[in-house]
Coordinates of C-alpha atoms in Angstrom, one line a residue:
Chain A
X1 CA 338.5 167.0 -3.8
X2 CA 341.9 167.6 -1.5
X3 CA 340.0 169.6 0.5
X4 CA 337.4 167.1 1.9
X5 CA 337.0 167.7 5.7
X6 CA 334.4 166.8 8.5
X7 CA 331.8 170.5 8.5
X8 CA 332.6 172.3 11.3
X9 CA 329.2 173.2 12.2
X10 CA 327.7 169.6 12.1
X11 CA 325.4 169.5 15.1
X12 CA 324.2 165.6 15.0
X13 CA 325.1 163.1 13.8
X14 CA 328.3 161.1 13.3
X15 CA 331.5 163.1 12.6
X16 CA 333.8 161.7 10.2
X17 CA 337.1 160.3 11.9
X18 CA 339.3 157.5 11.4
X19 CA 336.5 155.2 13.5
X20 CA 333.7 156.3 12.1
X21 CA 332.3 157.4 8.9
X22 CA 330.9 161.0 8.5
X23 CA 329.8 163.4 6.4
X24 CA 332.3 165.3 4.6
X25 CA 332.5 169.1 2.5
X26 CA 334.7 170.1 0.2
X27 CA 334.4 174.1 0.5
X28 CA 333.1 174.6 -3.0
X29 CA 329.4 174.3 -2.1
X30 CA 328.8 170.4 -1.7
X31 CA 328.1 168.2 1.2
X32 CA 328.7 164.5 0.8
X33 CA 326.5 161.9 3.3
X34 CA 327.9 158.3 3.2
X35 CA 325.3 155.8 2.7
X36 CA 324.6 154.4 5.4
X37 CA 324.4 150.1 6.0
X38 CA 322.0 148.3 5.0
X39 CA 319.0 149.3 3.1
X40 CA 318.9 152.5 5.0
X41 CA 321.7 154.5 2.4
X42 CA 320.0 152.8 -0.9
X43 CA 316.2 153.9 0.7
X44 CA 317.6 157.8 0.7
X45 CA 319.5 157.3 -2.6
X46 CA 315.8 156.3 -4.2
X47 CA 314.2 159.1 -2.1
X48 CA 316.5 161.4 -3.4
X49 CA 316.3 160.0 -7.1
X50 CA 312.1 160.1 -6.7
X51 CA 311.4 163.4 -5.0
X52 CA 314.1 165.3 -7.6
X53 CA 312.1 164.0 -10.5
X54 CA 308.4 164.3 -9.2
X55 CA 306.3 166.4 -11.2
X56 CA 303.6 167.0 -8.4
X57 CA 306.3 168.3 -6.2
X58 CA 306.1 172.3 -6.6
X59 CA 309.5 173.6 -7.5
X60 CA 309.1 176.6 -5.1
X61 CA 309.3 173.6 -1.9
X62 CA 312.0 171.6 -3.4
X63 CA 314.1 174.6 -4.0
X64 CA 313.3 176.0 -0.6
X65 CA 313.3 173.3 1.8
X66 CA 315.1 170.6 0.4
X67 CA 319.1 170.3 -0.4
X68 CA 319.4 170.1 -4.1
X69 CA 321.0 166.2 -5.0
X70 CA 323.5 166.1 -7.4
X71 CA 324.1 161.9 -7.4
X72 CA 325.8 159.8 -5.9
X73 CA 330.2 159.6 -6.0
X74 CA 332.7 157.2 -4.2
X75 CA 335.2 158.7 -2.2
X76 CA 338.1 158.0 -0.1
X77 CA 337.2 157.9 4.0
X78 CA 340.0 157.8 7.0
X79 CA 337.8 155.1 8.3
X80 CA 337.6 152.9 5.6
X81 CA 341.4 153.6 3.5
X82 CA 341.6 151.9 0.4
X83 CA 337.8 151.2 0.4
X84 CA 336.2 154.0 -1.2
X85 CA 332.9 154.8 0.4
X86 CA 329.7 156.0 -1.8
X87 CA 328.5 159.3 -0.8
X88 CA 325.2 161.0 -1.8
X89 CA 326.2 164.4 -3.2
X90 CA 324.0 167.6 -2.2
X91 CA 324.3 171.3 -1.4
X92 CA 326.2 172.3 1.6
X93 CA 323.1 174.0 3.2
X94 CA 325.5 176.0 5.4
X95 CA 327.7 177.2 2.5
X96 CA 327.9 181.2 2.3
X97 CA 327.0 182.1 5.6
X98 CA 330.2 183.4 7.5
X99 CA 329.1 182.3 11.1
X100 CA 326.7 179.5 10.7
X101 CA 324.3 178.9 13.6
X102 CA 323.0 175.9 13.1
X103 CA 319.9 173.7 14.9
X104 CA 318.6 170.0 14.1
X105 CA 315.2 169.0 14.8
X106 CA 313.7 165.8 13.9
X107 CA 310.0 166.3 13.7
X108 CA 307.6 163.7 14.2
X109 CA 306.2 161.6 17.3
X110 CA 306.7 158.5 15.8
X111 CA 310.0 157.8 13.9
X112 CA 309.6 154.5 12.6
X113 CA 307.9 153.6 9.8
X114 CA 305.2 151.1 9.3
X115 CA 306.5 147.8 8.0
X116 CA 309.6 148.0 10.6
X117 CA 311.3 145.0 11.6
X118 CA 310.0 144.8 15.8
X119 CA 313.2 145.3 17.4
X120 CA 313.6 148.3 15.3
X121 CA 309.8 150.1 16.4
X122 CA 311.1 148.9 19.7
X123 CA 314.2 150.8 19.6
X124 CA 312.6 154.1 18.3
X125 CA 309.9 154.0 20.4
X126 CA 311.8 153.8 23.4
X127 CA 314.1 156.9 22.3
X128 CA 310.7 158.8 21.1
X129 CA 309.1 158.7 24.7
X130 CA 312.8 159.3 26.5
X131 CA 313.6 162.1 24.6
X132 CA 310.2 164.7 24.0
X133 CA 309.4 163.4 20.6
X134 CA 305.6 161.5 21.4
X135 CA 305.2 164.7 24.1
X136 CA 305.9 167.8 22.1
X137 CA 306.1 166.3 18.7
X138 CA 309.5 167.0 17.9
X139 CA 313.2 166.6 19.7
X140 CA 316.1 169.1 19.4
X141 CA 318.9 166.8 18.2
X142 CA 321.7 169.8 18.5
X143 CA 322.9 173.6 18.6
X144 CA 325.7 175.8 17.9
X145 CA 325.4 179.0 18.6
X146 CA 328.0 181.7 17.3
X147 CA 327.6 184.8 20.2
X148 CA 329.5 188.1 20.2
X149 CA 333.0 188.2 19.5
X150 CA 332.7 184.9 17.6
X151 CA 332.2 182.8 20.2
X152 CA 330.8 179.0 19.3
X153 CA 328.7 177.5 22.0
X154 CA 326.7 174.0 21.2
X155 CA 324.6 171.2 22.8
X156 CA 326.7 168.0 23.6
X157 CA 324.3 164.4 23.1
X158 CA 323.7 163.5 26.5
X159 CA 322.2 167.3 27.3
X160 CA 320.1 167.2 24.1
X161 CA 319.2 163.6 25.2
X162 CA 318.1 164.7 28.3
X163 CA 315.8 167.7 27.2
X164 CA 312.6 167.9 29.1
X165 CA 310.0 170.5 27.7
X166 CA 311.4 173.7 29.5
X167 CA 314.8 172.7 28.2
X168 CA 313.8 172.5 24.8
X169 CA 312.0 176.0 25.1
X170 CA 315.6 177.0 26.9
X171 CA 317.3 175.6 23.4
X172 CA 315.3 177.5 21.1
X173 CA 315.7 181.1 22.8
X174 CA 319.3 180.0 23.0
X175 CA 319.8 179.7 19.3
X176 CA 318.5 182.9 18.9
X177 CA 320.7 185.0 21.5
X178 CA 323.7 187.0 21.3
X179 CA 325.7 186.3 24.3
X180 CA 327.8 183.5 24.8
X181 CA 327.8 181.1 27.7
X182 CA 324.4 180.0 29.0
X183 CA 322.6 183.1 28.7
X184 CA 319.4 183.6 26.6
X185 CA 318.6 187.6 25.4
X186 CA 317.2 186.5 21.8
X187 CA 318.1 189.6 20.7
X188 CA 318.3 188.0 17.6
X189 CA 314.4 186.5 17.7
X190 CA 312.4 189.2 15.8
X191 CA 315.3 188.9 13.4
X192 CA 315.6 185.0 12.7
X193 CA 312.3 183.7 13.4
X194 CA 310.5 186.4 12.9
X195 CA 309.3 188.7 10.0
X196 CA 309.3 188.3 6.0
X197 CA 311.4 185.4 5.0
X198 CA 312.3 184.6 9.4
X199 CA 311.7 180.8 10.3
X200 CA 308.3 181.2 11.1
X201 CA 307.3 182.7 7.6
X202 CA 308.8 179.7 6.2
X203 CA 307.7 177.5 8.4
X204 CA 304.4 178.5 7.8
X205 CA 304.9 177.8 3.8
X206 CA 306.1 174.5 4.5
X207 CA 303.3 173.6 6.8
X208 CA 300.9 174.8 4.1
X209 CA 302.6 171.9 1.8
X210 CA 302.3 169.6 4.5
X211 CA 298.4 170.1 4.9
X212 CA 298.1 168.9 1.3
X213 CA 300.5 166.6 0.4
X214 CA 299.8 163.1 0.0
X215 CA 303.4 162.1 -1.7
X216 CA 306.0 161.3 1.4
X217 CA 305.7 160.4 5.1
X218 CA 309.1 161.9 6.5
X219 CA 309.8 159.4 9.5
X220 CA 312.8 160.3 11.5
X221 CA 313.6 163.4 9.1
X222 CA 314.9 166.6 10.6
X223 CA 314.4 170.1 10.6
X224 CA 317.5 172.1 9.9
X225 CA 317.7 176.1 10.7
X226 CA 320.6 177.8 9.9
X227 CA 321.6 181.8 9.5
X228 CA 324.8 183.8 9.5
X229 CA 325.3 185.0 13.1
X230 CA 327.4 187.9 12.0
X231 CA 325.0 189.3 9.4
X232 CA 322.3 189.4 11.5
X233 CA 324.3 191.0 14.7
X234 CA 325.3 193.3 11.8
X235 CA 322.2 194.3 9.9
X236 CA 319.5 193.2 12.2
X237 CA 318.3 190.8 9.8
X238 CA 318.5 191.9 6.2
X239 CA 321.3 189.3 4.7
X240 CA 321.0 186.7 7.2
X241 CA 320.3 183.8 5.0
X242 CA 317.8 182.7 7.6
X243 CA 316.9 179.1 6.3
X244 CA 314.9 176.3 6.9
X245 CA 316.0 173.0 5.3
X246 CA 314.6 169.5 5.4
X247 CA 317.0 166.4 6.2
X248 CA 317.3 162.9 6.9
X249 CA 315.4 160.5 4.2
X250 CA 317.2 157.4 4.7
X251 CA 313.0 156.2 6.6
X252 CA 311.0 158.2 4.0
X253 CA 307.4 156.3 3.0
X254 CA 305.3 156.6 0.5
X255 CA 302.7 158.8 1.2
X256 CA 300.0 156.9 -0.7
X257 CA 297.3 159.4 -0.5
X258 CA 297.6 159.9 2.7
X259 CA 298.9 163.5 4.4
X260 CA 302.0 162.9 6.5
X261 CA 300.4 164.3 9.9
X262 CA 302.9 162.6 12.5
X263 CA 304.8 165.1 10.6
X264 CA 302.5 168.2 10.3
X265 CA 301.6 167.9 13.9
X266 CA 304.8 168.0 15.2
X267 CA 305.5 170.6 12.7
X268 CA 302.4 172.5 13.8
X269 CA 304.2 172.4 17.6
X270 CA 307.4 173.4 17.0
X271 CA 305.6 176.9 14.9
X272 CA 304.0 177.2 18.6
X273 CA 306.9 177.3 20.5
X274 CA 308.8 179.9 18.0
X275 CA 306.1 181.7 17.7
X276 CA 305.6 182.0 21.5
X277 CA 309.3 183.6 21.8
X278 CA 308.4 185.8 19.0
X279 CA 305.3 187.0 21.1
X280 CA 307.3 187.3 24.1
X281 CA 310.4 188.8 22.7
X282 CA 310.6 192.8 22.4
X283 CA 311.2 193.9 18.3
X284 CA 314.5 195.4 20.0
X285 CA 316.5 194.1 22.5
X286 CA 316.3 195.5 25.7
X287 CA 318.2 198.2 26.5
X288 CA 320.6 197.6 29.7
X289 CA 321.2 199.8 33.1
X290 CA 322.6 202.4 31.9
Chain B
X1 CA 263.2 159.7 34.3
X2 CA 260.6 156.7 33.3
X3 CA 261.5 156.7 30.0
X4 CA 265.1 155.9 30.5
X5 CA 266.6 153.9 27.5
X6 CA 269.8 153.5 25.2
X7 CA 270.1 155.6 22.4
X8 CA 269.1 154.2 18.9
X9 CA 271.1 156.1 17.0
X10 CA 274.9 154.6 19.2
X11 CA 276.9 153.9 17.0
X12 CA 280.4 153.3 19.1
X13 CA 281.0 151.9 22.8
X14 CA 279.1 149.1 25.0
X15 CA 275.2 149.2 24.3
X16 CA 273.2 149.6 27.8
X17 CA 271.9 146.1 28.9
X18 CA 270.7 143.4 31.6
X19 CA 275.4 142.7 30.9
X20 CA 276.5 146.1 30.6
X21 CA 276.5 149.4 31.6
X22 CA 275.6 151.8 28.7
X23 CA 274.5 155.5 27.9
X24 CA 270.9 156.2 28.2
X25 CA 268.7 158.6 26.9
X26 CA 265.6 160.3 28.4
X27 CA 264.1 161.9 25.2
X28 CA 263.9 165.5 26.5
X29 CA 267.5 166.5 25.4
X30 CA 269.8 164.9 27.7
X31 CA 272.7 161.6 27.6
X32 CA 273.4 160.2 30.8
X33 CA 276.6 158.6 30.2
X34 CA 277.8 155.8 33.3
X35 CA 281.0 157.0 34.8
X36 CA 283.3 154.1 33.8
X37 CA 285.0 152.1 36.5
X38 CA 288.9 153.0 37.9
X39 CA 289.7 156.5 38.1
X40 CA 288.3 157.0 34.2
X41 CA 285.2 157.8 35.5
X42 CA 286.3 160.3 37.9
X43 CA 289.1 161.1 35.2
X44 CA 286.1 162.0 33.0
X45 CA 284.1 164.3 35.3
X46 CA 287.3 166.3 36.4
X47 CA 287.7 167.2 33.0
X48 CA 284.2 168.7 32.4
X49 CA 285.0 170.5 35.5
X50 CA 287.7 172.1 34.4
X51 CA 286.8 172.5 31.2
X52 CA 282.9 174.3 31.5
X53 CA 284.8 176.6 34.0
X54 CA 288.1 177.5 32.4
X55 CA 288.3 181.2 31.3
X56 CA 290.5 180.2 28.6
X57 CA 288.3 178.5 26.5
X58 CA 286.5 180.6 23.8
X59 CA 282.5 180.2 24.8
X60 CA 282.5 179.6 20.9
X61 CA 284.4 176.8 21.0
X62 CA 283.1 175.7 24.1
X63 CA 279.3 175.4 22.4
X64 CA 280.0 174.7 19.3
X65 CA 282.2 171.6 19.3
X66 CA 280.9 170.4 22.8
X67 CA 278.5 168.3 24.5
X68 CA 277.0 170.8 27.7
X69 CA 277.7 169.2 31.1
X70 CA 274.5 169.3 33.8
X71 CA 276.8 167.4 36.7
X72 CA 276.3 164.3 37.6
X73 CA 273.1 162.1 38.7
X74 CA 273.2 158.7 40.4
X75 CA 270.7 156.1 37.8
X76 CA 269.2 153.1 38.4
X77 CA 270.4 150.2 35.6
X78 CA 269.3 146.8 34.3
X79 CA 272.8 145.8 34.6
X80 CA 273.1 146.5 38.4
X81 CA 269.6 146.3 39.5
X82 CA 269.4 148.1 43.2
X83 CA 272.2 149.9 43.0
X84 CA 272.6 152.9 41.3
X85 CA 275.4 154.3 39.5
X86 CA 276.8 157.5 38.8
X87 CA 275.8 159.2 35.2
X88 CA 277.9 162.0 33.4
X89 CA 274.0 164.4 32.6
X90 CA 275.4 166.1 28.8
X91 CA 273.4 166.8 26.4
X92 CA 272.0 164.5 23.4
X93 CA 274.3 165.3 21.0
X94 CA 271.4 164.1 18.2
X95 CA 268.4 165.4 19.9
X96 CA 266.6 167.2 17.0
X97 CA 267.3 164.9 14.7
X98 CA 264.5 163.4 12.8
X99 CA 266.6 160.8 11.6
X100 CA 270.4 160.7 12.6
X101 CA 272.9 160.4 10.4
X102 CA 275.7 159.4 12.7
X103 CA 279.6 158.9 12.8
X104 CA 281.9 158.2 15.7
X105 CA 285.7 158.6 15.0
X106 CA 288.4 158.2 17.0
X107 CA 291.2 161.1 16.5
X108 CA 295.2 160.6 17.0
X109 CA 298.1 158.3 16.4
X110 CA 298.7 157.7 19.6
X111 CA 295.5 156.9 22.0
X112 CA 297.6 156.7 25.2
X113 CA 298.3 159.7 27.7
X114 CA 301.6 160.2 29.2
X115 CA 302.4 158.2 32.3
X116 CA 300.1 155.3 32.0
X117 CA 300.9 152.0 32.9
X118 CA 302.9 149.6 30.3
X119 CA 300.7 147.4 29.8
X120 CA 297.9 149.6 28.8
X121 CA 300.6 151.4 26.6
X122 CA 301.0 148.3 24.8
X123 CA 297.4 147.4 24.6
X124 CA 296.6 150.9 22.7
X125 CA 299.8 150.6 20.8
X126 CA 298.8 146.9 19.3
X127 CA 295.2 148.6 18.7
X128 CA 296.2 152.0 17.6
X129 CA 298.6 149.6 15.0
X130 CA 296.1 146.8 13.7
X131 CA 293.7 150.1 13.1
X132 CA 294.3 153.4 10.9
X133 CA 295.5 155.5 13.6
X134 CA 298.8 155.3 13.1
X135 CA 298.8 155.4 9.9
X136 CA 295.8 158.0 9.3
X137 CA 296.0 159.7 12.7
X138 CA 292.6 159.0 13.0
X139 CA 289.7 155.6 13.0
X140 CA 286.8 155.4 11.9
X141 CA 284.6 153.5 15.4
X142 CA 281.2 153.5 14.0
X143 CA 278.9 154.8 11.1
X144 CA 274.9 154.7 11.2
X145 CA 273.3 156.0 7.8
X146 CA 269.6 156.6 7.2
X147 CA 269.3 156.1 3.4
X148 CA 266.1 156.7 1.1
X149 CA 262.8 155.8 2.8
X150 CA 264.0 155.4 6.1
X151 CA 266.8 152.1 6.3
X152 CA 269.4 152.4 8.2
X153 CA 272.8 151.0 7.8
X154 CA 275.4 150.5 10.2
X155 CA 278.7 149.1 10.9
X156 CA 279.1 145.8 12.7
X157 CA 282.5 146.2 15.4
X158 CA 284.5 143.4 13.6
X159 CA 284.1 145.5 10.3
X160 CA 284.9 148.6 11.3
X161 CA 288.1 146.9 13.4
X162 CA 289.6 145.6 9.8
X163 CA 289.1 148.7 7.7
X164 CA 292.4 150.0 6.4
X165 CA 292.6 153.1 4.4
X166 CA 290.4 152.3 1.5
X167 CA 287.9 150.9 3.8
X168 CA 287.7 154.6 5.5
X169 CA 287.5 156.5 2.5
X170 CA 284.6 153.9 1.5
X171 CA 282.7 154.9 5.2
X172 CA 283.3 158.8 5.1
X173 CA 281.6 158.1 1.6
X174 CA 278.8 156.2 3.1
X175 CA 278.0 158.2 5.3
X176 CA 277.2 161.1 2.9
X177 CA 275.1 158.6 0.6
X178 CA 271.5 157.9 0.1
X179 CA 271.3 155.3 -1.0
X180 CA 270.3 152.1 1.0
X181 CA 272.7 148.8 0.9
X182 CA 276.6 149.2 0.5
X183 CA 276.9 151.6 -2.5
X184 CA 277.7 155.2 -2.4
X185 CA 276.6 157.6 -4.4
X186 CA 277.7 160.7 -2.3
X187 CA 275.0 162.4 -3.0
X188 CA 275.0 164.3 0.3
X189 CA 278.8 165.1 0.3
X190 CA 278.3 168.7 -0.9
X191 CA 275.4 169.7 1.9
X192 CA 277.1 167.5 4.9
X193 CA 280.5 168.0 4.1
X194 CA 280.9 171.7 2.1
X195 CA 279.1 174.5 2.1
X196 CA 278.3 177.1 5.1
X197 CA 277.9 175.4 8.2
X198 CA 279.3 172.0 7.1
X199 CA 281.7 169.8 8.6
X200 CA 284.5 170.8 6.9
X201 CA 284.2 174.3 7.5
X202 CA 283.6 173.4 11.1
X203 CA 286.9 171.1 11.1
X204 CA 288.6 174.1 9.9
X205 CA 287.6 175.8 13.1
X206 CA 288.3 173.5 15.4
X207 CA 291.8 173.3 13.8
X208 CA 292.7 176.7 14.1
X209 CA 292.0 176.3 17.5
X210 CA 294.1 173.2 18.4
X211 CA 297.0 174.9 16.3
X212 CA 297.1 177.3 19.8
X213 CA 295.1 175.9 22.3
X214 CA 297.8 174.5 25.1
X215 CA 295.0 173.5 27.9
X216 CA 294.2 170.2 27.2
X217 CA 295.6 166.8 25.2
X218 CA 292.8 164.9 24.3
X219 CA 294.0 161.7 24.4
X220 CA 291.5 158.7 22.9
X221 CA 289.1 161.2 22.4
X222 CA 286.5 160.8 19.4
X223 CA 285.1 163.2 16.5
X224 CA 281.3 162.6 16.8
X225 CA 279.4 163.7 13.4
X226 CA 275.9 163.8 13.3
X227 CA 273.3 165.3 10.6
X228 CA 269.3 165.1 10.2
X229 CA 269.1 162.6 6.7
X230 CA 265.7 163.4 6.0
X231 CA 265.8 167.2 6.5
X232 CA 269.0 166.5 3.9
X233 CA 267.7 165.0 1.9
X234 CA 264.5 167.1 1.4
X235 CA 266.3 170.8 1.4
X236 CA 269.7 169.8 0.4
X237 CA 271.4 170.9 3.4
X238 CA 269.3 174.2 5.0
X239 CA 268.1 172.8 8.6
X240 CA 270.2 169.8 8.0
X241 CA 271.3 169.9 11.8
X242 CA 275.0 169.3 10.6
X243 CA 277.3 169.0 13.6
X244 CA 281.0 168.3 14.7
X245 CA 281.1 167.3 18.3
X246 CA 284.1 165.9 20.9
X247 CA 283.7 163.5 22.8
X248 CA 285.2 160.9 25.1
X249 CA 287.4 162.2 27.8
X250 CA 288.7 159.8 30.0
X251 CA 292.0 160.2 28.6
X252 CA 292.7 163.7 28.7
X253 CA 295.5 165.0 30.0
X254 CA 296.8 168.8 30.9
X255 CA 298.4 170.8 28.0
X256 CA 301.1 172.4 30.0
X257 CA 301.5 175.1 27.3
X258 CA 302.0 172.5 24.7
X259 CA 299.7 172.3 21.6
X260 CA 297.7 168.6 21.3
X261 CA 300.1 167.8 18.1
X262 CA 298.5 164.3 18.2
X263 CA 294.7 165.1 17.9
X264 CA 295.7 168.5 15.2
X265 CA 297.8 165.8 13.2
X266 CA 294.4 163.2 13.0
X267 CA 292.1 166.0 12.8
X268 CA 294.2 167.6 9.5
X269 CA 294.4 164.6 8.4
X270 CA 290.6 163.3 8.4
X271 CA 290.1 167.2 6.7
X272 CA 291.4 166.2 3.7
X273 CA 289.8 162.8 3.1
X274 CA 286.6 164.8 4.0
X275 CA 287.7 167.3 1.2
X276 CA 288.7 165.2 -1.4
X277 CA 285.7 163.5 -1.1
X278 CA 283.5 167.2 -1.8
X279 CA 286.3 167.7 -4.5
X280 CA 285.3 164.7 -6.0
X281 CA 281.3 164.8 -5.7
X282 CA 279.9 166.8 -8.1
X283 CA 277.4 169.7 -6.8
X284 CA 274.2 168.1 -7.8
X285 CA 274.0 164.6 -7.7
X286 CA 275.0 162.6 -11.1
X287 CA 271.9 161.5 -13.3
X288 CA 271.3 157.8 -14.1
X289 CA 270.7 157.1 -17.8
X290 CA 267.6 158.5 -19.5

């Protein structure tokens, strides 16, 4: 517990510092999420608590695309000393890959759920038609990229803010390139998205899940990718820990019976645009002059 | 062109009259539909321009899941007598039918295109809210049934306005019953709704091509259902004249290499109320007591 710091490859969100509160990991595996105000941090506790225990939840989904939860602890923050802060307790999702590239994508045209106070579906819905959330179904909400020789680059918020459709295509061939700086060769695309086990595989599975079931509505959740940057410069692929996680329940509804198809269309969109740069991607990068 | 008159079997949209514009029919196979005022009208006709011409739209599609478009022809009307107004010439979507069974539903969460004025943002977002679109990705406009011996039931506009969820699962049930009056025995699920040919199999196909098609967003646009009751009801679905249709295209916008996310969503969506409805209905309707 000495060890608790801010992730280094957190890509949204707040960071933890001594103004604000942020998620924190320990090294050993586990990723702690302060709750957040209001009703917002008990809602994801309950989600949490509901979707771990739910029979009609297939164990091969929650194991797969959903960071295990292991309760609920108080701990010590910089921006609250001597006012322990609770903490949901899950898997780091980035923990065991040596050079995590990371993206966050909340899916979803609409982020609010029904039964929001006004100001609130006001709020979001000005931030869904800013940013390319009603348009494309989705926003990118950040990216690091580790390139050759190690070197990080990722999105700051006003650029991600800012994304217009061409820029999020720009974003997503980005997270799959090798170069640093502002380049895009995704020579890594055949290996990450594509293939047995790449994004779009997975994707695809969850998707599948998402046609059928009737138990959540995921407003405002995200789509995290992640995969070890050196592995796959390495091997090509093989050992990549290419994954695809789900995030963000603190505005999770009940499903009643009802697919959740604000989130399976925008679901549906994003598996276009990967897809495209698989299509237009070469199975080996190209060679240069030589 | 004597026998000009409104369709019987309209189930959604203003009826033709001394007050109001409407479609007509002329018997031999063809809807004239009146281009509606602003640039919809014109909106409309651009589309079916651009849509019977584009390259990129499999012919399959193209007949299968839409009305044909003859041009456009300048009618005389009751509600503007001595001066005639252009006419959208399609075809009757329920020509054939000996007696047309016949629902109208709108598909997508959100019912306004990109770019249109605020306050006709808000009037589709108040409407898209108080209805099942947002919720279901989809309403339910209209249903006309034709039950045993030839009565016809249909939904009155306030009705269908109020229906939440239950109330559409109770109208897609309807609309597969024989029985006259409110009940529903669903005795028509498995011929209209499963099977070869049905509507489900021909959702299915019209999803797999939204989940690539990146031509058009069909904004507003509505699901039209249609079926022959008595031929039905006599063979147990062989000539039953079961079709999926679009309509409604005053809304559409371009795709710009974007998938429709918001009509896929709805359209998933109404796929599985219509099949848990067939998983529900047994093959052969249940017998009453002996």
């Amino acid at each position: 517990m000495s060890d608790l710091r801010p992730p280094e490859h957190q890509v949204a969100g707040h960071r933890a510092s001594a103004n604000k509160l942020g998620p924190l990991v320990d090294g050993s595996g586990l990723f702690y999420k302060p709750l957040q105000a209001g009703d917002r941090g008990e809602h994801e506790v309950a989600f949490y608590e509901a979707f771990s225990a739910h029979a009609a939840v297939p164990p091969r989904i929650r194991d797969t695309f959903f960071p295990r939860f292991h309760g609920t602890r108080f701990l010590p923050t910089k921006a609250q000393p001597g006012e322990p802060h609770p903490h949901l307790v899950l898997d780091d999702l980035l923990a065991g890959l040596d050079a995590p590239s990371v993206a966050d994508i909340k899916i979803g045209a609409i982020t609010w759920p029904p039964g929001s106070p006004e100001p609130y579906v006001a709020k979001c819905l000005a931030k869904d038609r800013e940013t390319t959330s009603v348009l494309l179904g989705f926003r990118v909400s950040g990216i690091r990229v580790v390139g050759t020789g190690g070197a990080v680059w990722r999105t700051e918020r006003p650029e991600v803010k800012a994304l217009d459709t061409a820029g999020v295509r720009r974003m997503l061939r980005r997270y799959v390139s090798s170069v640093s700086g502002e380049g895009a060769d995704c020579a890594l695309a055949a290996a990450v998205y594509g293939g047995e086990g790449g994004v779009l595989s997975q994707l695809r599975e969850l998707k599948a899940w998402f046609e059928e079931q009737t138990l959540f509505h995921f407003y405002s959740a995200s789509i995290l990718l992640g995969y070890d940057a050196n592995a796959v410069s390495a091997t090509g692929g093989v050992g990549g820990g290419v994954r695809v996680k789900l995030v963000d329940f603190a505005h999770v509804a009940e499903g009643d019976g009802v697919i959740d198809h604000n989130f399976l269309g925008g679901l549906c969109s994003l598996i276009k645009f990967i897809s495209d740069i698989v299509s237009e991607t070469p199975e080996t990068p190209p060679l240069g002059p030589s």
